[in-house]
CSV table of N, CA and C in Angstrom, one decimal:
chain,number,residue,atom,x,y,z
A,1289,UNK,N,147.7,137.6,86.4
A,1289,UNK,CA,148.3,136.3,86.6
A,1289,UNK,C,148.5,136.0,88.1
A,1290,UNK,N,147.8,136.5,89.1
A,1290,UNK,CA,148.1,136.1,90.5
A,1290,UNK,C,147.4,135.0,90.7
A,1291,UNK,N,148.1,134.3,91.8
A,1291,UNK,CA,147.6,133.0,92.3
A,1291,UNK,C,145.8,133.2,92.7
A,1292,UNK,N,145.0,132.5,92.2
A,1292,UNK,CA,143.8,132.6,92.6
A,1292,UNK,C,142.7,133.3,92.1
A,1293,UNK,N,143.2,134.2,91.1
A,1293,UNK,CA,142.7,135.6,90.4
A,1293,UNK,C,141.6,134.7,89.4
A,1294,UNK,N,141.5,133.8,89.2
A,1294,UNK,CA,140.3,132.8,88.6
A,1294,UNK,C,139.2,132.7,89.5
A,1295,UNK,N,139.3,132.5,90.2
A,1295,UNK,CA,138.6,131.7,91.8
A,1295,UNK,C,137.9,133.1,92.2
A,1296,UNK,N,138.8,134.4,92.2
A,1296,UNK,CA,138.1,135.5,92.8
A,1296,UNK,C,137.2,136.2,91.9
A,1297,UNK,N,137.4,135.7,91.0
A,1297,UNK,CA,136.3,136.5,89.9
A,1297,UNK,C,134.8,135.6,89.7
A,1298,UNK,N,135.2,134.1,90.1
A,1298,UNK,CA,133.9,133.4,90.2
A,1298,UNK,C,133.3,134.0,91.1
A,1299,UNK,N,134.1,134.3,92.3
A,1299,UNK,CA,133.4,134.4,93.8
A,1299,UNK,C,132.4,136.4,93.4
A,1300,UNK,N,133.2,137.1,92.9
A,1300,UNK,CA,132.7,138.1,92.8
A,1300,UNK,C,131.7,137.9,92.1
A,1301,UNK,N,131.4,136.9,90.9
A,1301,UNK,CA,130.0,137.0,90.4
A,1301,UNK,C,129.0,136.5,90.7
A,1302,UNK,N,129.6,135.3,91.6
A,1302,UNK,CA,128.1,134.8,92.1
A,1302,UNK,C,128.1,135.3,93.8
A,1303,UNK,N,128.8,136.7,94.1
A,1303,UNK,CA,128.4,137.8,95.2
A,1303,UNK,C,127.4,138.6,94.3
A,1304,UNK,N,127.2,138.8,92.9
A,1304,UNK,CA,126.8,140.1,92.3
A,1304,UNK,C,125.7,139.3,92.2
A,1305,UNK,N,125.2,137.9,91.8
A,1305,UNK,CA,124.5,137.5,91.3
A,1305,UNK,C,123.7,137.2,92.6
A,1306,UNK,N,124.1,137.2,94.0
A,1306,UNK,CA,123.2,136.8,95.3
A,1306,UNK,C,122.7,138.4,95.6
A,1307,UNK,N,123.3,139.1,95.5
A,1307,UNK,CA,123.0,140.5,95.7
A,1307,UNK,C,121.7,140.8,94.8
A,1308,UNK,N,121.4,140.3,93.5
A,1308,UNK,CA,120.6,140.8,92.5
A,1308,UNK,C,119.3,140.1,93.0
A,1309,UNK,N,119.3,138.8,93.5
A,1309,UNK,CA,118.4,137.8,93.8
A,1309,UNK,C,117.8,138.1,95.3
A,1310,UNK,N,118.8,138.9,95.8
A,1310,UNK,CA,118.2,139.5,97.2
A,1310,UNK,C,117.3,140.9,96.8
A,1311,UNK,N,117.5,141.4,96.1
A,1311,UNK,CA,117.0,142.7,95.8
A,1311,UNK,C,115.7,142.2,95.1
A,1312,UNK,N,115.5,141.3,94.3
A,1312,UNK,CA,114.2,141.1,93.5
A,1312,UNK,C,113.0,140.1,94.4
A,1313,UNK,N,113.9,139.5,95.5
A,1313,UNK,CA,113.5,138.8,96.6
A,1313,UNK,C,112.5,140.0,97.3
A,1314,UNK,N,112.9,140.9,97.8
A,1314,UNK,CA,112.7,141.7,98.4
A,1314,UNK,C,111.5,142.9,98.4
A,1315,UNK,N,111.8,143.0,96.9
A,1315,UNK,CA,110.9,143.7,96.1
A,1315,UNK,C,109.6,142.8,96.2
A,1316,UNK,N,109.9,141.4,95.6
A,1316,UNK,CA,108.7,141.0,95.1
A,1316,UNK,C,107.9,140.3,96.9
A,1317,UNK,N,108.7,140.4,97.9
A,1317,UNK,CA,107.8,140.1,99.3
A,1317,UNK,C,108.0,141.0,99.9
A,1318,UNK,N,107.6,142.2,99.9
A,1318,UNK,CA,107.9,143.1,100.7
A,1318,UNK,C,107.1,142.9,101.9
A,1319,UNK,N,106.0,142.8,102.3
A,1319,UNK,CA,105.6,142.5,103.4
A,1319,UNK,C,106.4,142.0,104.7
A,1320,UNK,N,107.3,140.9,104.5
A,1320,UNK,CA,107.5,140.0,105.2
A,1320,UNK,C,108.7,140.9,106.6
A,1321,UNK,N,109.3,142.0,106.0
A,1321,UNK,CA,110.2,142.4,106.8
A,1321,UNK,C,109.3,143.6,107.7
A,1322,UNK,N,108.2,144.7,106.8
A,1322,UNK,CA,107.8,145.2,107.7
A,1322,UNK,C,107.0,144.8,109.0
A,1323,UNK,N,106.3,143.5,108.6
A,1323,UNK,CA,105.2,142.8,109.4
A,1323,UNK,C,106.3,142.8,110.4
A,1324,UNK,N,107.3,142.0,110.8
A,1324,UNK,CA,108.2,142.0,111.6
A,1324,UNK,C,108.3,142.8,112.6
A,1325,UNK,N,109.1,144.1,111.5
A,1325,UNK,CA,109.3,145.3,112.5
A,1325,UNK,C,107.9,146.0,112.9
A,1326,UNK,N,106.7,145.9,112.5
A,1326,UNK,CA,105.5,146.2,112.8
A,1326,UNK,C,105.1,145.6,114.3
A,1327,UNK,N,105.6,144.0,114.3
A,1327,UNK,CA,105.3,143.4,115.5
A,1327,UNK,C,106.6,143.6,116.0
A,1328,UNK,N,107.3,143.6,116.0
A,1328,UNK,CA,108.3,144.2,117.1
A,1328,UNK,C,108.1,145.4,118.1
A,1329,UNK,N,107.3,146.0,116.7
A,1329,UNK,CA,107.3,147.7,117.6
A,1329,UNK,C,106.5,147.3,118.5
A,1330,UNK,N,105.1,146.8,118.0
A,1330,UNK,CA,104.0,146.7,118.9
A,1330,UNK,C,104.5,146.2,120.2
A,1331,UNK,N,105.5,144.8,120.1
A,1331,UNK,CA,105.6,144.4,121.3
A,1331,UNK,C,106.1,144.9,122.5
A,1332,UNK,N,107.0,146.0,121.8
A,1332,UNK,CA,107.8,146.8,122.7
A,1332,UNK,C,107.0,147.8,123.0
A,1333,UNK,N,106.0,148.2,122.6
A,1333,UNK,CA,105.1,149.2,123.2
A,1333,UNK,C,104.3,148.6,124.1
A,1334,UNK,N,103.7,147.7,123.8
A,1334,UNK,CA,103.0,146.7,124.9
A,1334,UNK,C,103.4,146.3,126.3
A,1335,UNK,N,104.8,146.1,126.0
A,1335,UNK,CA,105.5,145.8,127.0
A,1335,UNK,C,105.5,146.9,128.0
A,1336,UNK,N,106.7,147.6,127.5
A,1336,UNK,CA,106.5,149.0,128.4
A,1336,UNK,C,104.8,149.5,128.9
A,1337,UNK,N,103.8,148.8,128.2
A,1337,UNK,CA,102.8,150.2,128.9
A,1337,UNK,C,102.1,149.0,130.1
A,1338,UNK,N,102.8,147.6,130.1
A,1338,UNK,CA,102.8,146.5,131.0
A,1338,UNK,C,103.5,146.1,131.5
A,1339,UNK,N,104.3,146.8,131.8
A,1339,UNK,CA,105.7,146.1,132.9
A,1339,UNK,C,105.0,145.5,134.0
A,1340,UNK,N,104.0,146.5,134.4
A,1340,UNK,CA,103.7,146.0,136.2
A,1340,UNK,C,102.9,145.4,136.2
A,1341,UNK,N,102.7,144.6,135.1
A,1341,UNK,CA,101.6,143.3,135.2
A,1341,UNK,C,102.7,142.1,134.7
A,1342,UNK,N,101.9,140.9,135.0
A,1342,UNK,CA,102.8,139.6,134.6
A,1342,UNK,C,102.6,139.4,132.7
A,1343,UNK,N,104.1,139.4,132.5
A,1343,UNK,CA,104.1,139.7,131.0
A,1343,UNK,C,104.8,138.3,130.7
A,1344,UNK,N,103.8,137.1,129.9
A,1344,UNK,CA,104.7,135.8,129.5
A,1344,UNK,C,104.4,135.7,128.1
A,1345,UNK,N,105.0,135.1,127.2
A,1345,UNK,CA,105.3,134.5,125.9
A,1345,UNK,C,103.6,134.6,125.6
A,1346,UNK,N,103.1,133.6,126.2
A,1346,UNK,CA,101.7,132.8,125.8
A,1346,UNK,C,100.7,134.1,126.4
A,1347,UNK,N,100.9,135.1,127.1
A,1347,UNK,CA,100.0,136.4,127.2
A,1347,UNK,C,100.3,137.1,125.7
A,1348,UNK,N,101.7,137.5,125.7
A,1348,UNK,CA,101.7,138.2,124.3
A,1348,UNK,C,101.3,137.4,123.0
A,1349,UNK,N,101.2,136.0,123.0
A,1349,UNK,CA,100.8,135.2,121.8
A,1349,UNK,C,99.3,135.9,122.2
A,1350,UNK,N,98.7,135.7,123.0
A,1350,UNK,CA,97.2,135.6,122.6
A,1350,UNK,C,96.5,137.4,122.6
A,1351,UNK,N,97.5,137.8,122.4
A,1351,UNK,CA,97.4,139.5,122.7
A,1351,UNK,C,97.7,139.8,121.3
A,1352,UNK,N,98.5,138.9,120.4
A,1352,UNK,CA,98.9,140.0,119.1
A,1352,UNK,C,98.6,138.4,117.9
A,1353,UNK,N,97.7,137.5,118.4
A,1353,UNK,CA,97.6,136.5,117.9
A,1353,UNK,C,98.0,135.8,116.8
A,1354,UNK,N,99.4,135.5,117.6
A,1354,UNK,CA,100.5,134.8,116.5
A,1354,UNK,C,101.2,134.1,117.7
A,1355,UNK,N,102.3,133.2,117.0
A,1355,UNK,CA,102.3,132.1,117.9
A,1355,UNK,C,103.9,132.4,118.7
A,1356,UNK,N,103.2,131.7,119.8
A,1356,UNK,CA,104.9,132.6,121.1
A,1356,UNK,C,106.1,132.0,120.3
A,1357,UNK,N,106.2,131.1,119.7
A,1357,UNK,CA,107.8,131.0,119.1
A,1357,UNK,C,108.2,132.4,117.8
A,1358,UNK,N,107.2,132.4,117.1
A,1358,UNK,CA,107.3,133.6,116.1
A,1358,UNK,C,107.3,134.9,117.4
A,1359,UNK,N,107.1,135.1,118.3
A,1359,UNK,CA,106.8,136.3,119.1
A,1359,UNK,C,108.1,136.3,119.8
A,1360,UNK,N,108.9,135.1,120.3
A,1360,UNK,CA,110.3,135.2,120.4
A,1360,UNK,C,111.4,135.1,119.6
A,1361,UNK,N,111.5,134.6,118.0
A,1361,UNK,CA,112.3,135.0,117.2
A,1361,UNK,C,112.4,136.2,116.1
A,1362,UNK,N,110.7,136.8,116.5
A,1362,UNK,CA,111.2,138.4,116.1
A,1362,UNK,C,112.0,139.1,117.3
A,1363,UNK,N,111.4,139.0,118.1
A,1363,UNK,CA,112.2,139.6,119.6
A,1363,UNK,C,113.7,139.6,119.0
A,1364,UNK,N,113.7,138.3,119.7
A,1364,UNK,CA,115.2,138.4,119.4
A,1364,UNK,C,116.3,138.3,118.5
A,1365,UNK,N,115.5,138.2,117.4
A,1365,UNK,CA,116.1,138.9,116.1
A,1365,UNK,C,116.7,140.4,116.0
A,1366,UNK,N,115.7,141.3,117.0
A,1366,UNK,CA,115.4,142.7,116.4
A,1366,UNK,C,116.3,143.5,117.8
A,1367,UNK,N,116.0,142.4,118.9
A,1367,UNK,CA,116.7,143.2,120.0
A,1367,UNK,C,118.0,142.5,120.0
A,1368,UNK,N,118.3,141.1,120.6
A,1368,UNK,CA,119.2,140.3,120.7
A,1368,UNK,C,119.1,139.6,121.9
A,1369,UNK,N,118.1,139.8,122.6
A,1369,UNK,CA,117.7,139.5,123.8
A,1369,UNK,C,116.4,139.1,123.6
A,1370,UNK,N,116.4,137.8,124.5
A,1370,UNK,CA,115.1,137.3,124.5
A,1370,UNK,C,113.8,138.1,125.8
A,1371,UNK,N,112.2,138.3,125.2
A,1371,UNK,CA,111.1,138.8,125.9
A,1371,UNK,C,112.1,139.1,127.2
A,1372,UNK,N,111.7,137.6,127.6
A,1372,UNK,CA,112.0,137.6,129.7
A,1372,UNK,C,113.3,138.2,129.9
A,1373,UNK,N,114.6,138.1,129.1
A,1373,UNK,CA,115.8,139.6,129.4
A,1373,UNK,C,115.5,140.4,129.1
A,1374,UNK,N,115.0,141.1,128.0
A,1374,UNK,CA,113.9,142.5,128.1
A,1374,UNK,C,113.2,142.7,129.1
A,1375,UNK,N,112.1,142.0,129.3
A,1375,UNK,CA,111.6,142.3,130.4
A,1375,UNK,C,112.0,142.9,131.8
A,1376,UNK,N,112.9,142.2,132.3
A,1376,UNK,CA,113.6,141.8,133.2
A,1376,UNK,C,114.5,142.8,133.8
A,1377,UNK,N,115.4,143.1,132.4
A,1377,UNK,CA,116.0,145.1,132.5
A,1377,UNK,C,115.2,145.8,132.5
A,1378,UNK,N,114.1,146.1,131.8
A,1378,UNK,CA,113.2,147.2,131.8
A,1378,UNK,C,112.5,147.7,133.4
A,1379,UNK,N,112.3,146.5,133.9
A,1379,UNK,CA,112.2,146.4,134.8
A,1379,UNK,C,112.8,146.6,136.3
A,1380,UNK,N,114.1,146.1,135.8
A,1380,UNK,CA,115.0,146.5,136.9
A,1380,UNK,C,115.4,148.0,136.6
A,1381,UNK,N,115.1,148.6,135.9
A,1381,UNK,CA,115.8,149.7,135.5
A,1381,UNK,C,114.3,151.0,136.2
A,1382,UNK,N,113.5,150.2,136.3
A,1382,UNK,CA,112.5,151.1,137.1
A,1382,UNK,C,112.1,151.3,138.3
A,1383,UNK,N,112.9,149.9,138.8
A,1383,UNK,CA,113.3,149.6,140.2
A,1383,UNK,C,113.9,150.6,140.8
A,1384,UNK,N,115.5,150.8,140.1
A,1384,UNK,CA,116.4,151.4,140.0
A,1384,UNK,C,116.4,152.9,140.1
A,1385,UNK,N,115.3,153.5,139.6
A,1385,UNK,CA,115.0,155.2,139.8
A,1385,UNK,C,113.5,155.1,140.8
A,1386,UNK,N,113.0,153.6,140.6
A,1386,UNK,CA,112.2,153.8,142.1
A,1386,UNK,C,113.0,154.1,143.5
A,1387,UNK,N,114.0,153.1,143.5
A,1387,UNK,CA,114.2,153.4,144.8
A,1387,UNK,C,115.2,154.6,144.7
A,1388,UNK,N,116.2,155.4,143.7
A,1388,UNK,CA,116.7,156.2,143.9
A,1388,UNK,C,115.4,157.5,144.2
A,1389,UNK,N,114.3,156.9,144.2
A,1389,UNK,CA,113.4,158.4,144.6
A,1389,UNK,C,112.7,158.1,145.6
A,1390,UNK,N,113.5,157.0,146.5
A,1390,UNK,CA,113.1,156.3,148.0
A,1390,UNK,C,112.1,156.1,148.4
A,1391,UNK,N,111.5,155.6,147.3
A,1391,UNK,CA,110.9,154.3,147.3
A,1391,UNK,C,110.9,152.8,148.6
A,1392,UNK,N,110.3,152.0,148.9
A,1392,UNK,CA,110.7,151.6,149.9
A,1392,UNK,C,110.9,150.0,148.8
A,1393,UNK,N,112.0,149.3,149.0
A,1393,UNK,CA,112.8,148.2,148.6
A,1393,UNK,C,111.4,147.3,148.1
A,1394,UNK,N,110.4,146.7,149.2
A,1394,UNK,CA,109.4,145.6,149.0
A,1394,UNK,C,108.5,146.6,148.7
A,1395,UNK,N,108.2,147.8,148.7
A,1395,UNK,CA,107.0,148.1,147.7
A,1395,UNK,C,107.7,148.3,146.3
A,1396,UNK,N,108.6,148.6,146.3
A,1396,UNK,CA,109.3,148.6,144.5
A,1396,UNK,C,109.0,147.2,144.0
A,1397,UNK,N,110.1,146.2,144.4
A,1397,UNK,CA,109.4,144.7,143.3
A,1397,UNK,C,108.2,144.4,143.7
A,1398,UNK,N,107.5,144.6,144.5
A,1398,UNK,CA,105.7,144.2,144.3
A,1398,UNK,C,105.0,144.8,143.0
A,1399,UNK,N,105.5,146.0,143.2
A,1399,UNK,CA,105.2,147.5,141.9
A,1399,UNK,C,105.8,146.8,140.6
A,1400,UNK,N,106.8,146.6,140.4
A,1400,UNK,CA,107.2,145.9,139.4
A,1400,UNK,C,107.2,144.9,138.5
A,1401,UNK,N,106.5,144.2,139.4
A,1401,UNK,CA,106.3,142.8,138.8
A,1401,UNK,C,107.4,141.5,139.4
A,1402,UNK,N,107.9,141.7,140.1
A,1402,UNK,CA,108.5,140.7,140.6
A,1402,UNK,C,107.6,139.9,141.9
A,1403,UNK,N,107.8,138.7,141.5
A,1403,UNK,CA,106.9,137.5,142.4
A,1403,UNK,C,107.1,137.7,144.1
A,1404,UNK,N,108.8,137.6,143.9
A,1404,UNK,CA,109.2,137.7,145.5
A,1404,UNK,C,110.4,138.1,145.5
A,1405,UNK,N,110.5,138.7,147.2
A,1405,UNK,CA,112.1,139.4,147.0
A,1405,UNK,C,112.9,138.6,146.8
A,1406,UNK,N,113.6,137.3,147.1
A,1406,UNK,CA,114.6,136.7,146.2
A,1406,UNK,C,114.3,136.8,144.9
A,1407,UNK,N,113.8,136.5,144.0
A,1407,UNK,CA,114.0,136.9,142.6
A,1407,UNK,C,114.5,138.1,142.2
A,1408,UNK,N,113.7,139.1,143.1
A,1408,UNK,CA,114.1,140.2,143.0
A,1408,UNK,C,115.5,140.4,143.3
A,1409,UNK,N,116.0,140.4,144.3
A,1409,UNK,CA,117.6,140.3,144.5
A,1409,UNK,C,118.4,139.8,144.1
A,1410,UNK,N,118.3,138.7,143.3
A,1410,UNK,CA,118.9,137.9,142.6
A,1410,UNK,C,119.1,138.4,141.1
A,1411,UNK,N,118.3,139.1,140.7
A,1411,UNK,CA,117.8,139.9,139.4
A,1411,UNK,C,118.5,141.5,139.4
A,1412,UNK,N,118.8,141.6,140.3
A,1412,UNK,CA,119.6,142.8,140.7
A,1412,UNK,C,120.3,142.9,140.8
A,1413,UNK,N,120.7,141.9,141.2
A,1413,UNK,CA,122.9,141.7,142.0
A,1413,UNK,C,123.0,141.6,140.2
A,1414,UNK,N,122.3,140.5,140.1
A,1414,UNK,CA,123.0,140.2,138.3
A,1414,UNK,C,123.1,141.1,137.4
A,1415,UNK,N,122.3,141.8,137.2
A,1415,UNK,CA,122.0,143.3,136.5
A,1415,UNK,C,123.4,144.4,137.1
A,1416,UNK,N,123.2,144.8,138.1
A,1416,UNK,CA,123.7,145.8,138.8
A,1416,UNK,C,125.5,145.3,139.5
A,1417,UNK,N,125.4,144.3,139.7
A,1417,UNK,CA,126.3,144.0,141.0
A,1417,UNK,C,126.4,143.9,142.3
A,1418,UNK,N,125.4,144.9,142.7
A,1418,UNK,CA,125.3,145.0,144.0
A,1418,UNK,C,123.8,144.5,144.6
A,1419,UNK,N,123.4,144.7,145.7
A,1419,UNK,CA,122.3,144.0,146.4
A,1419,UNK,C,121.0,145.7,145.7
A,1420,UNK,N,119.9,145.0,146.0
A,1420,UNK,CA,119.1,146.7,146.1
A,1420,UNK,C,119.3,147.4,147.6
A,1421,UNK,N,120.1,147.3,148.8
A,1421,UNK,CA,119.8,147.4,149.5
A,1421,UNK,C,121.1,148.4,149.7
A,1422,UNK,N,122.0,147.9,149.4
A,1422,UNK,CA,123.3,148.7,149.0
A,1422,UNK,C,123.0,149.6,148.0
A,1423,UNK,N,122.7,149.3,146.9
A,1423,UNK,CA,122.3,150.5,146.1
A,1423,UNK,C,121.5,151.6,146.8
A,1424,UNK,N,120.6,151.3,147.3
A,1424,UNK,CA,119.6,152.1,148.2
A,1424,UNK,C,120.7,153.1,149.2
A,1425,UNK,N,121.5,152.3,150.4
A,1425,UNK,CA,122.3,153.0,150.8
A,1425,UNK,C,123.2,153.9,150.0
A,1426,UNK,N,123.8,153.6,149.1
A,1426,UNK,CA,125.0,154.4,148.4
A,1426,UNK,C,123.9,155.8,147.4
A,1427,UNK,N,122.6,155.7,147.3
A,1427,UNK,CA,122.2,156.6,147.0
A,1427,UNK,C,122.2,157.6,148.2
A,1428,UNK,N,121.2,156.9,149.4
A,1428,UNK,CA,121.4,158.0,150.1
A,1428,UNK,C,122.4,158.6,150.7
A,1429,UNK,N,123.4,158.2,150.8
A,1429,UNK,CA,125.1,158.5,151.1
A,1429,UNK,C,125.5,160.1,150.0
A,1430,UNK,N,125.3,159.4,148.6
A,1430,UNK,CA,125.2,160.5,147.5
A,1430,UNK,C,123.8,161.7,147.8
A,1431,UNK,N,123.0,161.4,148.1
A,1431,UNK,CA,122.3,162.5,148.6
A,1431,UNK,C,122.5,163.4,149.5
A,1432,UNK,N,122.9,162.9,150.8
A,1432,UNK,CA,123.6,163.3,151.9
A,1432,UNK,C,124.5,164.0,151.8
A,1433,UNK,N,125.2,163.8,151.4
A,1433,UNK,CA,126.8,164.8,150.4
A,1433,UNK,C,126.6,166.0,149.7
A,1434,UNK,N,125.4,165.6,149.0
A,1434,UNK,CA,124.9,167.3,148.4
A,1434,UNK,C,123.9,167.7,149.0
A,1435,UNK,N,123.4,167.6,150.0
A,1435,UNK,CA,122.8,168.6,150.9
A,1435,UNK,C,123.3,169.4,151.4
């Protein structure tokens, strides 16, 4: 006899009954979810084995031939981040052990795929915090120390 104990029992059956309609959903399209994670994977392998080339929307549409809006809401369904911020970290993050293996600053984003050094520094401070140039210093500082 509690307040609402009517209301919560509708609500539990038609939770049981969306639960049952999701399962038979599922069963009977099964395609639809692996295709997804199928193209997801692919894109993410693609990606990575193309960082150092120019990687856009309308390259990967005509590369896995499906259309760039479906190629950015599996993305970012699956990661949470859209292509170009994927990209973008992956990228800086290669930067990042480039130059910690001193690497020289403008041969790193050339290597990477960045257009020009401002983008590139702009894309780094934002990522990182700091400049690549400071990073670069505070590694060798840290190297220096354990020599």
């Amino acid at each position: 006899d509690r307040y609402g104990k009517d209301e919560q029992i509708a609500l539990y059956i038609s939770e049981n009954i969306l639960h049952i309609n999701r399962l038979v959903y599922e069963q009977r399209e099964p395609q639809s979810q692996p295709v997804n994670t199928s193209l997801y994977s692919n894109l993410v392998e693609y990606i990575e084995q193309h960082l150092d080339e120019e990687l856009s929307l309308e390259r990967l549409a005509d590369e896995f031939y499906v259309s760039k809006y479906h190629i950015a809401h599996v993305f970012k369904e699956n990661v949470g981040l859209s292509i170009h911020q994927y990209i973008t970290k992956k990228r800086l993050s290669l930067c990042q052990e480039a130059i910690r293996a001193k690497m020289n600053i403008t041969e790193v984003y050339h290597t990477y795929g960045f257009g020009d050094y401002s983008s590139f520094y702009r894309a780094f401070k934002k990522e990182f915090g700091i400049s690549p140039k400071e990073f670069r210093d505070i590694q060798l500082k840290v190297i220096s120390k354990e020599s």
